[in-house]
XYZ file of C-alpha atoms in Angstrom:
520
model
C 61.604 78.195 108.842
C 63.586 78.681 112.268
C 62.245 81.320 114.688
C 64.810 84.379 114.899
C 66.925 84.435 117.566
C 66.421 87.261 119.778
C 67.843 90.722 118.796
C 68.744 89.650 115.413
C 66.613 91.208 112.228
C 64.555 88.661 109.453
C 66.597 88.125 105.828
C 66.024 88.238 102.454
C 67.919 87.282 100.452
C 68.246 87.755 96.234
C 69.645 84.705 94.291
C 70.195 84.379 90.636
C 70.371 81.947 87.783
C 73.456 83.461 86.376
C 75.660 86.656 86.948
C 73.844 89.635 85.104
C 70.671 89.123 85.544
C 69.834 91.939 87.491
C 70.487 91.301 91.386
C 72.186 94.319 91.804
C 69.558 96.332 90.879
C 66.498 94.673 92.073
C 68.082 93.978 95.928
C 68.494 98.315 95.672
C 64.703 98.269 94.695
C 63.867 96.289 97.698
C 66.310 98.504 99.800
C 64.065 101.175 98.742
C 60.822 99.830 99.494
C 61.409 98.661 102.280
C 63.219 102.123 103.459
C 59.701 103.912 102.154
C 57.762 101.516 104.450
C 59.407 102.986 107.434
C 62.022 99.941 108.251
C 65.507 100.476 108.715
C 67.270 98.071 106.007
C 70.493 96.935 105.155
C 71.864 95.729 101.651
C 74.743 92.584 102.010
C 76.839 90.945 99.925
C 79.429 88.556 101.562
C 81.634 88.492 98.544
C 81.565 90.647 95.439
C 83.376 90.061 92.500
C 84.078 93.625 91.106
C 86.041 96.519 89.938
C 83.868 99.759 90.753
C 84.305 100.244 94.217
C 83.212 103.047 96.764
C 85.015 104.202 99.585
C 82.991 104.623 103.215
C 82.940 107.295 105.556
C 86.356 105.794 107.721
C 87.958 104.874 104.127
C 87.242 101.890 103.624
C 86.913 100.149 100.405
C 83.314 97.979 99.015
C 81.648 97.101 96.234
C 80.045 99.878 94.642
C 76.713 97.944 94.411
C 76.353 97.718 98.242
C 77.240 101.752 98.255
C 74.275 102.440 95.715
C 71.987 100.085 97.506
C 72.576 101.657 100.902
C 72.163 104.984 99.184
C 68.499 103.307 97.806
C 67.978 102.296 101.641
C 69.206 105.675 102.798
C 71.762 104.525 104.947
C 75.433 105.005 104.830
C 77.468 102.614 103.672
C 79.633 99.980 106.079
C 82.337 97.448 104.999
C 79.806 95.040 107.209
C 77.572 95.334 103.975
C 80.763 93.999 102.118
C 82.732 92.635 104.331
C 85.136 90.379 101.145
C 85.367 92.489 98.078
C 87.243 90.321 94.539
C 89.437 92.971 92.199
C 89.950 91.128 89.314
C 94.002 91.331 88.177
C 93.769 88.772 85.547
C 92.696 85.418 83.952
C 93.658 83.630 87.912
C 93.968 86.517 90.376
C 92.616 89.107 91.918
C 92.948 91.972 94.963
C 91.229 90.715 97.756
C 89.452 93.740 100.411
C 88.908 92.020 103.164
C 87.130 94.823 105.423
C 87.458 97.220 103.334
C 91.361 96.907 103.249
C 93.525 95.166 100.785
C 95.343 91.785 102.287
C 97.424 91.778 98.639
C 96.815 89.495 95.507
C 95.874 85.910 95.202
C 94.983 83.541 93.148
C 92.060 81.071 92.294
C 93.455 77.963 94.421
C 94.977 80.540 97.644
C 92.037 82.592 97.952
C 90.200 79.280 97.916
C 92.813 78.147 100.657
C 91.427 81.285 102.840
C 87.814 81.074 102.499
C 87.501 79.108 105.550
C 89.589 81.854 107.407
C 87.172 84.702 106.207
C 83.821 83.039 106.976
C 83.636 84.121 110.355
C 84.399 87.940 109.502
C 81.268 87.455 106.917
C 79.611 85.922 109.894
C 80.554 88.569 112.146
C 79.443 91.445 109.463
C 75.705 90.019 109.454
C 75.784 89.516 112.159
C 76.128 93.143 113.098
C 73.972 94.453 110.406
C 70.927 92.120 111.828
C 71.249 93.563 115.239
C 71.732 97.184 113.856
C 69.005 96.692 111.025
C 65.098 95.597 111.146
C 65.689 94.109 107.582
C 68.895 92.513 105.683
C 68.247 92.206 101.949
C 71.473 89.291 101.049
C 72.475 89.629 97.738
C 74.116 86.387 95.585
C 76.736 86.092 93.170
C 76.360 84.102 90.125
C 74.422 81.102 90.447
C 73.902 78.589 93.505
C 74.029 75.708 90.625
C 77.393 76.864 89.729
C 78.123 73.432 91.483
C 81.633 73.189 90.457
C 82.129 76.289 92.588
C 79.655 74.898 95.720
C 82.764 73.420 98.186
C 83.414 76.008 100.455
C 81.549 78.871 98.765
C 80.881 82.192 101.176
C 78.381 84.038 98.726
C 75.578 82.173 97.685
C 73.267 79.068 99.778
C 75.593 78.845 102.841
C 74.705 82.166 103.339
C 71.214 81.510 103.092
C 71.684 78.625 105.321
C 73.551 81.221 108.206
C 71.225 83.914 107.475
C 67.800 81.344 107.983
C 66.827 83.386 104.774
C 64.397 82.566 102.297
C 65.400 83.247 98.872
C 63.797 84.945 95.756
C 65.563 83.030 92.903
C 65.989 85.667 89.782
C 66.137 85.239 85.977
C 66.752 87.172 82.971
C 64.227 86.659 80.648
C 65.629 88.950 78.281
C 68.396 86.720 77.172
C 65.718 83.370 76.840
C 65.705 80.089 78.824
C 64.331 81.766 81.791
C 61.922 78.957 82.583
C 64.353 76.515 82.014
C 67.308 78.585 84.142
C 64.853 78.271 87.094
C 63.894 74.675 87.001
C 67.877 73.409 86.163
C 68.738 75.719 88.744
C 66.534 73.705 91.568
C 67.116 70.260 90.110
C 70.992 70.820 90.698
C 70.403 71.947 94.430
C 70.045 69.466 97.361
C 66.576 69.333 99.014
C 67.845 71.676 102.024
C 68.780 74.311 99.441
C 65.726 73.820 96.886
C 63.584 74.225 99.794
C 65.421 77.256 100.504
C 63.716 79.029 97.447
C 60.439 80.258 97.992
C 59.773 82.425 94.888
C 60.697 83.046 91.469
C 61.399 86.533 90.287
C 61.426 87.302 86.427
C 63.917 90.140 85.154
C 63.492 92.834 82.051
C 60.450 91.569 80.701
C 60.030 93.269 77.360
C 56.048 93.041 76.262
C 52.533 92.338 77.530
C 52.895 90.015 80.677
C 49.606 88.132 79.582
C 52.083 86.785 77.041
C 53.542 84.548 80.075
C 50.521 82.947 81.576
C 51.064 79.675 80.070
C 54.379 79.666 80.728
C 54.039 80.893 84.893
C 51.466 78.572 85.320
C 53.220 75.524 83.772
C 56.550 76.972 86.016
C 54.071 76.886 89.219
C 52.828 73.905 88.958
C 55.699 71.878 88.221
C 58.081 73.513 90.745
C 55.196 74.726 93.829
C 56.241 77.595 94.268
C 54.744 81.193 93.214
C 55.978 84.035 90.604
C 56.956 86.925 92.719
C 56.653 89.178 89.900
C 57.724 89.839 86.749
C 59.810 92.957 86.228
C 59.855 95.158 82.983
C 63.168 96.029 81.215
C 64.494 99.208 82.329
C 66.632 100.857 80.100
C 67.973 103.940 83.221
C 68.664 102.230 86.492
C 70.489 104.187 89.052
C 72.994 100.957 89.975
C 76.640 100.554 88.367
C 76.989 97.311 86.486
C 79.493 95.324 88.270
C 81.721 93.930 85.653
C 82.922 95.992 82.853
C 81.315 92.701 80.545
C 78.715 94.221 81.262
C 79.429 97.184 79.364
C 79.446 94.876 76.553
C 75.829 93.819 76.950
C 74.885 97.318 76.577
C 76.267 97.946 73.006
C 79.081 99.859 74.510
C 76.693 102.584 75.973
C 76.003 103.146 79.395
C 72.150 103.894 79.339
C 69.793 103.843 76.122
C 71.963 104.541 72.945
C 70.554 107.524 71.768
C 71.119 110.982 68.958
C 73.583 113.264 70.808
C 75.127 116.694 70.384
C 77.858 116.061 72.928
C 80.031 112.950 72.352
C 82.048 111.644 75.476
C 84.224 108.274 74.206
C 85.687 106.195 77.192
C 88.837 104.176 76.047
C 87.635 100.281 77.327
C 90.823 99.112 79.175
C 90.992 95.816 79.856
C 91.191 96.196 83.167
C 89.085 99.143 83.502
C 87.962 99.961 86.686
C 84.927 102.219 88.310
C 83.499 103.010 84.894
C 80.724 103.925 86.759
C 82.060 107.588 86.997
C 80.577 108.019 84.050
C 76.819 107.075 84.784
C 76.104 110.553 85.443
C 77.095 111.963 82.285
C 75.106 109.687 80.165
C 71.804 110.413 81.815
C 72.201 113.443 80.463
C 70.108 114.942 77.724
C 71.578 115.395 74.378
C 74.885 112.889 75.830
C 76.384 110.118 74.821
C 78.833 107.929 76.446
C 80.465 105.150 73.845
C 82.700 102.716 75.079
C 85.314 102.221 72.649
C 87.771 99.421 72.184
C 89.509 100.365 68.776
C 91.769 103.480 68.477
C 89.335 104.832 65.332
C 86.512 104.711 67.437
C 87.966 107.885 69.320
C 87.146 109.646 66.448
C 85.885 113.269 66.809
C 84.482 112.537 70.453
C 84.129 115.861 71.996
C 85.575 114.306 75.239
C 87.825 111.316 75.275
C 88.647 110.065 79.045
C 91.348 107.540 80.013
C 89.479 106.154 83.308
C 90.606 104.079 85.984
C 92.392 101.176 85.619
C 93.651 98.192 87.848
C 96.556 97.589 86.497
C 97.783 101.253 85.220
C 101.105 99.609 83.606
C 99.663 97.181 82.265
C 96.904 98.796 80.702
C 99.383 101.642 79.575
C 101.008 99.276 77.611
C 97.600 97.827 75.863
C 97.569 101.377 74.638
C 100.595 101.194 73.180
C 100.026 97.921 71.559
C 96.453 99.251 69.950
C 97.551 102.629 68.386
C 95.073 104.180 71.505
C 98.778 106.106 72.960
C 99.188 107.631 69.237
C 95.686 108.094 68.588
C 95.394 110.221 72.088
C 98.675 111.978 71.801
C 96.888 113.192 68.327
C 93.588 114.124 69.558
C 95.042 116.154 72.012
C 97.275 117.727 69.532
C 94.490 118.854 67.479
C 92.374 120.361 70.529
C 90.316 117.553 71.432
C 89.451 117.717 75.318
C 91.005 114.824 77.102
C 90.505 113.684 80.935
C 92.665 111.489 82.675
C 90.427 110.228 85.867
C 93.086 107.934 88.388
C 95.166 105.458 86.487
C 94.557 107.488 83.800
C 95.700 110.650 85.001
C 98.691 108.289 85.957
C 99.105 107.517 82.284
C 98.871 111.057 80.633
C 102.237 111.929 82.603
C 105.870 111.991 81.484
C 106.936 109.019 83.995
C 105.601 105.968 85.713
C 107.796 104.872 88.206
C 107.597 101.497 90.553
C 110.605 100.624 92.480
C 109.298 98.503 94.514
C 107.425 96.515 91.755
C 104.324 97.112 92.545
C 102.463 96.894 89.299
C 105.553 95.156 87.019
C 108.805 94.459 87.322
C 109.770 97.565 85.136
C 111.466 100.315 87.358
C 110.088 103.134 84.798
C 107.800 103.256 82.555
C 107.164 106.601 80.094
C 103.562 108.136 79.820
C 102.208 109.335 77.625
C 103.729 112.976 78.313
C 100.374 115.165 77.891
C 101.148 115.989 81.419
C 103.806 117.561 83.415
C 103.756 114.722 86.544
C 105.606 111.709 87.601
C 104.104 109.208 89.232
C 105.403 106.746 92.596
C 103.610 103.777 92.763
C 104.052 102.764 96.851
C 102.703 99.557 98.439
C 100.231 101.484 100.463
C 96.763 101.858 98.739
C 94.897 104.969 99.041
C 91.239 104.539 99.582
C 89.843 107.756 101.058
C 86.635 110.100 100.655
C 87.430 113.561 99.650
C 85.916 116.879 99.580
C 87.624 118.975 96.984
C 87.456 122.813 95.510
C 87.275 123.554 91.997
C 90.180 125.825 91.045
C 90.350 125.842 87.492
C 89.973 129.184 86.187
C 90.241 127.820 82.362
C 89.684 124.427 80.684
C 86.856 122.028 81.427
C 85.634 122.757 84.675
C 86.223 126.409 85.158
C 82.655 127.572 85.102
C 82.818 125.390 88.260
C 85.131 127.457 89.956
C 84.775 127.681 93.235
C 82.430 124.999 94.015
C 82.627 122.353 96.869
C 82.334 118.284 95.495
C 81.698 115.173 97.250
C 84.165 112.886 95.632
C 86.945 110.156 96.838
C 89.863 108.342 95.685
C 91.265 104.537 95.576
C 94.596 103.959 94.068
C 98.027 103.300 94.585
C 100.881 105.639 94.106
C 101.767 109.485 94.317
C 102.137 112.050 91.751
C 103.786 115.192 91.963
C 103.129 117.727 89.318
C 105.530 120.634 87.854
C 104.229 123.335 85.415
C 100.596 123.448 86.499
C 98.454 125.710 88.531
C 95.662 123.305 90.458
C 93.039 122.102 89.288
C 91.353 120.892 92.515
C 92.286 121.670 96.138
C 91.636 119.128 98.417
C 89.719 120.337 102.038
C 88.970 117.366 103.444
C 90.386 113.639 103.498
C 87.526 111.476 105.639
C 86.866 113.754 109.030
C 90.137 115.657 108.889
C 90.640 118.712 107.441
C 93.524 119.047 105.147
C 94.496 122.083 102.028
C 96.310 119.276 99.440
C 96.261 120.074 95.531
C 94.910 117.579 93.101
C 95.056 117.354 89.501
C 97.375 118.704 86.865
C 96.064 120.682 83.311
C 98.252 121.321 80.190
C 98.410 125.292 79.334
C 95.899 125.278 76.855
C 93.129 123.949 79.108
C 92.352 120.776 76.796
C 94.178 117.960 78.708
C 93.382 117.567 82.459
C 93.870 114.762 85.037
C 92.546 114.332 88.485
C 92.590 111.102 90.795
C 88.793 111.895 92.406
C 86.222 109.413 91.531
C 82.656 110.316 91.278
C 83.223 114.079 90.112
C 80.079 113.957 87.641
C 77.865 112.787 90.554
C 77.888 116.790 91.348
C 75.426 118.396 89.192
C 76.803 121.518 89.300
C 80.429 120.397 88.078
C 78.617 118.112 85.389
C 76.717 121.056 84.013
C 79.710 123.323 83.426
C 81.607 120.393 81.751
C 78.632 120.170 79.300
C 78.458 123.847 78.768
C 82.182 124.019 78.291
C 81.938 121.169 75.749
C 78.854 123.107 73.736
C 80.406 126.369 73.799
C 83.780 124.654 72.070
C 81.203 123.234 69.566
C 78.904 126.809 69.231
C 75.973 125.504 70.699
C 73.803 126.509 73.191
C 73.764 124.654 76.260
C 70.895 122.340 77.283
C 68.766 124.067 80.337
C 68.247 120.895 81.840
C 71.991 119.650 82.326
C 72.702 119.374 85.935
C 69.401 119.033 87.262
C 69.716 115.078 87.986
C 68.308 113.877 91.349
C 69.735 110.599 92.196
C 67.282 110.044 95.018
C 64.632 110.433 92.400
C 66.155 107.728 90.612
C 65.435 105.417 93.189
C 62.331 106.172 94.067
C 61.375 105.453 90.672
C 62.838 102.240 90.024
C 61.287 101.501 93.554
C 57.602 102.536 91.753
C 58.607 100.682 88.969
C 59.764 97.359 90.158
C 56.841 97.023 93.421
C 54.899 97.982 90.537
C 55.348 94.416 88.996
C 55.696 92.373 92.680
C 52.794 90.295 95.002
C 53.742 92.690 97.637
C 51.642 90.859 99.958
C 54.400 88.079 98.613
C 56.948 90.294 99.324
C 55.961 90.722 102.899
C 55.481 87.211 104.013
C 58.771 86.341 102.763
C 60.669 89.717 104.040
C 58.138 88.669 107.617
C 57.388 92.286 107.632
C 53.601 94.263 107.536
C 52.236 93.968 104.343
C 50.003 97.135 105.392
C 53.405 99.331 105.429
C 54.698 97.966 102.488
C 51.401 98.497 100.596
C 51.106 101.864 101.396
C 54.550 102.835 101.192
């Protein structure tokens, strides 16, 4: 492998043998290791297709993945670590962030037309991160076999190839076929690229690893290469999935399904968007988050939450057309707590309004009138972090009142709201200081709406959610509700997945000193 040149910091990078099979989670592992053995590291992804996003400090829009895994590496988060960000629209289109700003919607065959045009900002983003960085951890998308998909592609080997990076090649062995994902997946790469891939990873192992031997030593000697590790199944990790099919693969639950007292049911839009606000909430003891994609599954869900969507209209419509709009409008009728988080909150209002077609070619649309607001949708998208201050002094977060949260926004439009006292006051919009309300609450306290993202990431506004939601049900709150540490989170998955790895390996490939991983 090519010397560095001067000034710029070694790669790694994290390949897979399909989408889901845990690259996301594993490359925030490595952030963290590597962050524990004293280097400075950097997480990238060239091009992620996804719709949770984060905002960074000058508000500017990424993957959410990158945000989590600088979090793990205990950095803050840059557009350079996601310099082309995909937000799916539809079957053939999507929003494409191109440093962190929107340059509109495309689809398949134009933003295939512009890929040549945004290589050299992805070259320019690395490019910065390795001289800022003493480690880059890459991160792929989907496969590098996906060789319909190889002319042109900005994400997966060429990368490798820019970066001079060797690359751990991942696979799920959870879902079978692992040994014959990895071997497929080097027979359909040229010899430059197949001798690209140094290592072989194995993902969610369920068992005794001696139950492999035959099978790692039959994969080693046909292919030469060693078996980085082999990584358990972890049922809690502290990265958002990336595509809401994911959601699917767990059952409908985020986390391990498990016997709860409080019931929180998310309605599944199809074109859902940072369901990852919800994470929080479902670590929590004696919670459950479901999913649900039929109206009757709302049942008598102690909070049901209309989250963010990417196409609000759209999406509002869906509702319609399931019997979710009549089976909300009921539920809040009959006291049921419901939250309306961004498009959402956009939904439960009286009007929708998009003159300049925006999101469809309807002028108006009517909500879903829990909510005294109208909504503007403007061309200009809002992507912004956001301290706020609870103001509530009834309904679901009042026994927050008061309290300072760390939250931000990304949508498009304005609402103005009549008939409501606030719910949140906005203090601060990036680095300026600003006194803006948020939010909008029916009378009773039972329906709410709020455009921040990321409110249950505060532990103190989480825990007097749950203790509202117990009290409404007479039972006594849990003692441990609130008490999350996120940074915990990753130190344990960090435990958990060098646990499993050759860190010696590890080193040799990341070219750093095995003695600080080891002891790290």
């Amino acid at each position: 492998m090519r010397d560095e040149p001067i000034g710029l910091a070694p790669c790694l990078m994290i390949q897979g043998t399909a989408s889901g099979v845990g690259k996301s989670v594993l490359t925030a592992a490595l952030c963290r290791l590597f962050a524990r053995a004293a280097y400075r590291v950097a997480p990238f992804k060239s091009q992620n297709m996804a719709l949770n996003a984060a905002v960074t400090a000058d508000g500017r829009e990424i993957g959410r993945a990158q945000a989590a895994q600088a979090e793990a590496a205990g950095v803050e988060p840059t557009v350079d670590m996601n310099p082309i960000l995909l937000k799916p629209e539809g079957e053939d289109r999507s929003q494409v962030v191109v440093g962190g700003v929107s340059r509109g919607s495309f689809g398949f065959k134009e933003y295939g037309a512009m890929r040549a045009q945004l290589f050299p900002i992805v070259e320019a983003s690395l490019d910065r991160l390795r001289r800022a960085y003493d480690l880059v951890v890459i991160e792929g998308a989907g496969s590098p076999a996906e060789i319909n998909l190889n002319d042109g592609e900005i994400v997966n080997m060429r990368i490798a190839r820019l970066a001079g990076a060797p690359v751990v090649l991942v696979g799920d062995i959870d879902r079978g076929g692992v040994f014959a994902a990895f071997v497929g997946t080097l027979a359909l790469l040229d010899s430059e690229d197949r001798d690209r891939v140094k290592a072989f990873l194995i993902n969610k192992f369920r068992g005794n690893v001696s139950l492999l031997t035959s099978g790692l030593d039959m994969l080693i000697h046909r292919t030469g290469r060693p078996v980085l590790g082999v990584v358990p199944y972890l049922d809690d990790v502290p990265v958002a999935a990336e595509d809401s099919l994911d959601l699917d693969g767990m059952g409908g639950h985020i986390g391990a399904p498990h016997v709860a007292d409080i019931e929180v049911a998310v309605v599944k839009l199809p074109r859902i968007a940072n369901f990852d606000d919800f994470e929080p909430l479902a670590r929590e003891p004696r919670v459950r988050v479901r999913f649900v994609r039929r109206a009757a599954e709302l049942g008598d869900a102690d909070l049901v939450i209309l989250p963010g969507s990417k196409s609000t209209i759209s999406d509002l419509a869906w509702l319609r057309e399931t019997g979710f709009a009549e089976a909300i409008v009921v539920a809040a009728a009959q006291g049921q707590l419901v939250l309306g988080i961004c498009g959402g909150y956009q939904m439960l209002g009286e009007t929708l309004r998009d003159p300049l077609g925006v999101e469809s070619s309807a002028g108006e649309t009517a909500g879903l009138g829990l909510l005294q607001t109208v909504t503007t949708f403007a061309s200009e998208k809002t992507t912004v972090r956001v301290r706020a201050r609870v103001e509530a002094a009834a309904g679901p977060f009042a026994g927050a009142r008061g309290l300072e949260v760390e939250t931000y926004e990304i949508h498009m439009g304005v609402t103005t709201v009549s008939g409501s006292d606030r719910l949140f006051t906005v203090t601060r919009r990036n680095a300026a200081a600003t006194d803006e309300a948020d939010g909008a609450m029916n009378a009773r306290g039972t329906v709410a709406g709020t455009y921040l993202h990321g409110l249950f990431a505060s532990d103190g506004l989480r825990r007097a959610l749950l203790v509202h939601l117990a009290e409404r049900k007479g039972l006594a709150p849990d003692p441990r509700w609130g008490t999350a540490a996120r940074a915990d989170r990753y130190d344990r998955l960090a435990d958990i997945v060098g646990g499993a790895l050759d860190l010696s390996l590890l080193a040799r490939l990341a070219r750093v000193d095995p003695r600080r991983l080891s002891s790290s």
